[in-house]
Protein backbone atom coordinates (compact mmCIF):
# COMPACT_ATOMS: atom_id res chain seq x y z
CA UNK A 1 0.00 0.00 0.00
CA UNK A 2 1.32 3.43 -0.90
CA UNK A 3 0.32 6.76 0.58
CA UNK A 4 1.78 9.52 -1.63
CA UNK A 5 0.77 12.26 0.81
CA UNK A 6 2.71 10.77 3.72
CA UNK A 7 5.52 12.68 5.41
CA UNK A 8 8.85 11.09 6.31
CA UNK A 9 10.14 12.36 9.64
CA UNK A 10 13.23 10.16 9.88
CA UNK A 11 15.52 9.08 7.06
CA UNK A 12 18.63 6.97 7.62
CA UNK A 13 20.71 7.09 10.79
CA UNK A 14 19.30 10.29 12.19
CA UNK A 15 21.16 10.22 15.49
CA UNK A 16 24.69 10.06 14.07
CA UNK A 17 26.43 12.47 11.76
CA UNK A 18 26.87 10.82 8.32
CA UNK A 19 30.58 11.69 8.51
CA UNK A 20 31.01 10.07 11.93
CA UNK A 21 33.74 7.44 12.18
CA UNK A 22 31.61 5.71 14.83
CA UNK A 23 28.83 5.37 12.25
CA UNK A 24 31.35 3.79 9.87
CA UNK A 25 32.33 1.36 12.64
CA UNK A 26 28.69 0.46 13.30
CA UNK A 27 27.86 0.00 9.61
CA UNK A 28 30.78 -2.34 9.00
CA UNK A 29 30.20 -4.18 12.30
CA UNK A 30 26.51 -4.71 11.64
CA UNK A 31 27.22 -6.11 8.20
CA UNK A 32 29.77 -8.60 9.53
CA UNK A 33 27.51 -9.76 12.34
CA UNK A 34 24.57 -10.09 9.95
CA UNK A 35 26.68 -12.40 7.77
CA UNK A 36 27.86 -14.34 10.82
CA UNK A 37 24.34 -14.77 12.13
CA UNK A 38 22.73 -15.83 8.85
CA UNK A 39 25.33 -17.98 7.10
CA UNK A 40 26.10 -21.63 7.80
CA UNK A 41 29.48 -22.48 9.29
CA UNK A 42 30.89 -23.82 6.03
CA UNK A 43 29.86 -20.66 4.15
CA UNK A 44 31.43 -18.48 6.83
CA UNK A 45 34.83 -20.03 6.15
CA UNK A 46 34.70 -18.57 2.65
CA UNK A 47 32.67 -15.38 3.04
CA UNK A 48 34.16 -13.88 6.21
CA UNK A 49 37.84 -13.88 5.11
CA UNK A 50 36.87 -12.32 1.77
CA UNK A 51 34.73 -9.75 3.53
CA UNK A 52 37.54 -8.86 5.96
CA UNK A 53 39.95 -8.34 3.06
CA UNK A 54 37.42 -6.11 1.29
CA UNK A 55 36.85 -4.17 4.53
CA UNK A 56 40.62 -3.69 4.76
CA UNK A 57 40.64 -2.32 1.21
CA UNK A 58 37.78 0.01 2.14
CA UNK A 59 39.80 1.17 5.16
CA UNK A 60 42.75 1.96 2.90
CA UNK A 61 40.54 4.05 0.63
CA UNK A 62 39.60 6.21 3.62
CA UNK A 63 43.27 7.18 3.98
CA UNK A 64 43.05 8.90 0.59
CA UNK A 65 40.44 11.27 2.00
CA UNK A 66 41.72 14.28 3.90
CA UNK A 67 39.54 13.56 6.95
CA UNK A 68 39.37 9.78 6.58
CA UNK A 69 42.03 8.63 9.05
CA UNK A 70 39.45 8.23 11.84
CA UNK A 71 37.35 6.03 9.56
CA UNK A 72 40.45 3.99 8.71
CA UNK A 73 41.14 3.36 12.40
CA UNK A 74 37.47 2.50 13.02
CA UNK A 75 37.51 -0.22 10.39
CA UNK A 76 40.89 -1.63 11.46
CA UNK A 77 39.71 -1.69 15.10
CA UNK A 78 36.55 -3.49 14.01
CA UNK A 79 38.47 -6.10 12.02
CA UNK A 80 40.64 -7.04 15.01
CA UNK A 81 37.68 -6.98 17.40
CA UNK A 82 35.60 -9.14 15.07
CA UNK A 83 38.38 -11.72 14.60
CA UNK A 84 38.70 -12.23 18.37
CA UNK A 85 34.93 -12.41 18.82
CA UNK A 86 34.50 -14.52 15.69
CA UNK A 87 36.91 -17.25 16.80
CA UNK A 88 35.10 -17.68 20.11
CA UNK A 89 31.62 -17.51 18.56
CA UNK A 90 32.42 -19.76 15.60
CA UNK A 91 33.27 -22.66 17.90
CA UNK A 92 29.89 -22.27 19.64
CA UNK A 93 27.87 -21.88 16.42
CA UNK A 94 25.66 -24.92 15.83
CA UNK A 95 25.14 -25.02 12.06
mmCIF file of C-alpha atoms in Angstrom:
data_model
loop_
_atom_site.group_PDB
_atom_site.id
_atom_site.type_symbol
_atom_site.label_atom_id
_atom_site.label_comp_id
_atom_site.label_asym_id
_atom_site.label_seq_id
_atom_site.Cartn_x
_atom_site.Cartn_y
_atom_site.Cartn_z
ATOM 1 C CA UNK A 1 0.000 0.000 0.000
ATOM 2 C CA UNK A 2 1.321 3.429 -0.897
ATOM 3 C CA UNK A 3 0.317 6.761 0.578
ATOM 4 C CA UNK A 4 1.777 9.521 -1.630
ATOM 5 C CA UNK A 5 0.774 12.263 0.811
ATOM 6 C CA UNK A 6 2.712 10.765 3.720
ATOM 7 C CA UNK A 7 5.524 12.680 5.413
ATOM 8 C CA UNK A 8 8.854 11.086 6.306
ATOM 9 C CA UNK A 9 10.144 12.356 9.643
ATOM 10 C CA UNK A 10 13.226 10.159 9.880
ATOM 11 C CA UNK A 11 15.523 9.080 7.058
ATOM 12 C CA UNK A 12 18.627 6.966 7.615
ATOM 13 C CA UNK A 13 20.712 7.094 10.792
ATOM 14 C CA UNK A 14 19.296 10.291 12.190
ATOM 15 C CA UNK A 15 21.164 10.220 15.494
ATOM 16 C CA UNK A 16 24.686 10.060 14.074
ATOM 17 C CA UNK A 17 26.425 12.466 11.756
ATOM 18 C CA UNK A 18 26.865 10.816 8.325
ATOM 19 C CA UNK A 19 30.581 11.690 8.507
ATOM 20 C CA UNK A 20 31.014 10.070 11.928
ATOM 21 C CA UNK A 21 33.744 7.436 12.177
ATOM 22 C CA UNK A 22 31.613 5.713 14.826
ATOM 23 C CA UNK A 23 28.833 5.371 12.253
ATOM 24 C CA UNK A 24 31.355 3.792 9.874
ATOM 25 C CA UNK A 25 32.325 1.357 12.636
ATOM 26 C CA UNK A 26 28.687 0.458 13.298
ATOM 27 C CA UNK A 27 27.856 -0.002 9.608
ATOM 28 C CA UNK A 28 30.778 -2.345 8.998
ATOM 29 C CA UNK A 29 30.195 -4.177 12.299
ATOM 30 C CA UNK A 30 26.505 -4.711 11.644
ATOM 31 C CA UNK A 31 27.225 -6.112 8.204
ATOM 32 C CA UNK A 32 29.775 -8.600 9.532
ATOM 33 C CA UNK A 33 27.513 -9.760 12.335
ATOM 34 C CA UNK A 34 24.570 -10.094 9.950
ATOM 35 C CA UNK A 35 26.683 -12.398 7.774
ATOM 36 C CA UNK A 36 27.861 -14.343 10.819
ATOM 37 C CA UNK A 37 24.342 -14.774 12.130
ATOM 38 C CA UNK A 38 22.726 -15.829 8.848
ATOM 39 C CA UNK A 39 25.330 -17.983 7.095
ATOM 40 C CA UNK A 40 26.095 -21.628 7.805
ATOM 41 C CA UNK A 41 29.482 -22.480 9.293
ATOM 42 C CA UNK A 42 30.889 -23.818 6.028
ATOM 43 C CA UNK A 43 29.860 -20.662 4.149
ATOM 44 C CA UNK A 44 31.426 -18.482 6.829
ATOM 45 C CA UNK A 45 34.826 -20.029 6.155
ATOM 46 C CA UNK A 46 34.697 -18.567 2.651
ATOM 47 C CA UNK A 47 32.670 -15.382 3.035
ATOM 48 C CA UNK A 48 34.164 -13.882 6.209
ATOM 49 C CA UNK A 49 37.837 -13.875 5.108
ATOM 50 C CA UNK A 50 36.868 -12.323 1.766
ATOM 51 C CA UNK A 51 34.727 -9.750 3.534
ATOM 52 C CA UNK A 52 37.539 -8.858 5.956
ATOM 53 C CA UNK A 53 39.953 -8.337 3.061
ATOM 54 C CA UNK A 54 37.418 -6.112 1.293
ATOM 55 C CA UNK A 55 36.849 -4.172 4.527
ATOM 56 C CA UNK A 56 40.617 -3.686 4.755
ATOM 57 C CA UNK A 57 40.642 -2.318 1.210
ATOM 58 C CA UNK A 58 37.781 0.012 2.142
ATOM 59 C CA UNK A 59 39.798 1.171 5.161
ATOM 60 C CA UNK A 60 42.746 1.956 2.905
ATOM 61 C CA UNK A 61 40.537 4.046 0.628
ATOM 62 C CA UNK A 62 39.602 6.208 3.615
ATOM 63 C CA UNK A 63 43.273 7.183 3.979
ATOM 64 C CA UNK A 64 43.051 8.901 0.595
ATOM 65 C CA UNK A 65 40.443 11.272 2.001
ATOM 66 C CA UNK A 66 41.720 14.277 3.901
ATOM 67 C CA UNK A 67 39.539 13.561 6.951
ATOM 68 C CA UNK A 68 39.369 9.780 6.583
ATOM 69 C CA UNK A 69 42.026 8.627 9.049
ATOM 70 C CA UNK A 70 39.450 8.234 11.844
ATOM 71 C CA UNK A 71 37.345 6.027 9.557
ATOM 72 C CA UNK A 72 40.453 3.989 8.708
ATOM 73 C CA UNK A 73 41.138 3.357 12.404
ATOM 74 C CA UNK A 74 37.474 2.503 13.021
ATOM 75 C CA UNK A 75 37.508 -0.222 10.386
ATOM 76 C CA UNK A 76 40.887 -1.627 11.461
ATOM 77 C CA UNK A 77 39.713 -1.691 15.097
ATOM 78 C CA UNK A 78 36.551 -3.487 14.007
ATOM 79 C CA UNK A 79 38.468 -6.102 12.016
ATOM 80 C CA UNK A 80 40.636 -7.037 15.008
ATOM 81 C CA UNK A 81 37.678 -6.979 17.398
ATOM 82 C CA UNK A 82 35.600 -9.137 15.067
ATOM 83 C CA UNK A 83 38.376 -11.720 14.605
ATOM 84 C CA UNK A 84 38.697 -12.232 18.371
ATOM 85 C CA UNK A 85 34.929 -12.414 18.824
ATOM 86 C CA UNK A 86 34.499 -14.525 15.685
ATOM 87 C CA UNK A 87 36.910 -17.255 16.800
ATOM 88 C CA UNK A 88 35.096 -17.675 20.113
ATOM 89 C CA UNK A 89 31.622 -17.505 18.563
ATOM 90 C CA UNK A 90 32.423 -19.764 15.598
ATOM 91 C CA UNK A 91 33.270 -22.661 17.899
ATOM 92 C CA UNK A 92 29.893 -22.266 19.636
ATOM 93 C CA UNK A 93 27.871 -21.879 16.423
ATOM 94 C CA UNK A 94 25.663 -24.919 15.829
ATOM 95 C CA UNK A 95 25.143 -25.018 12.060
#
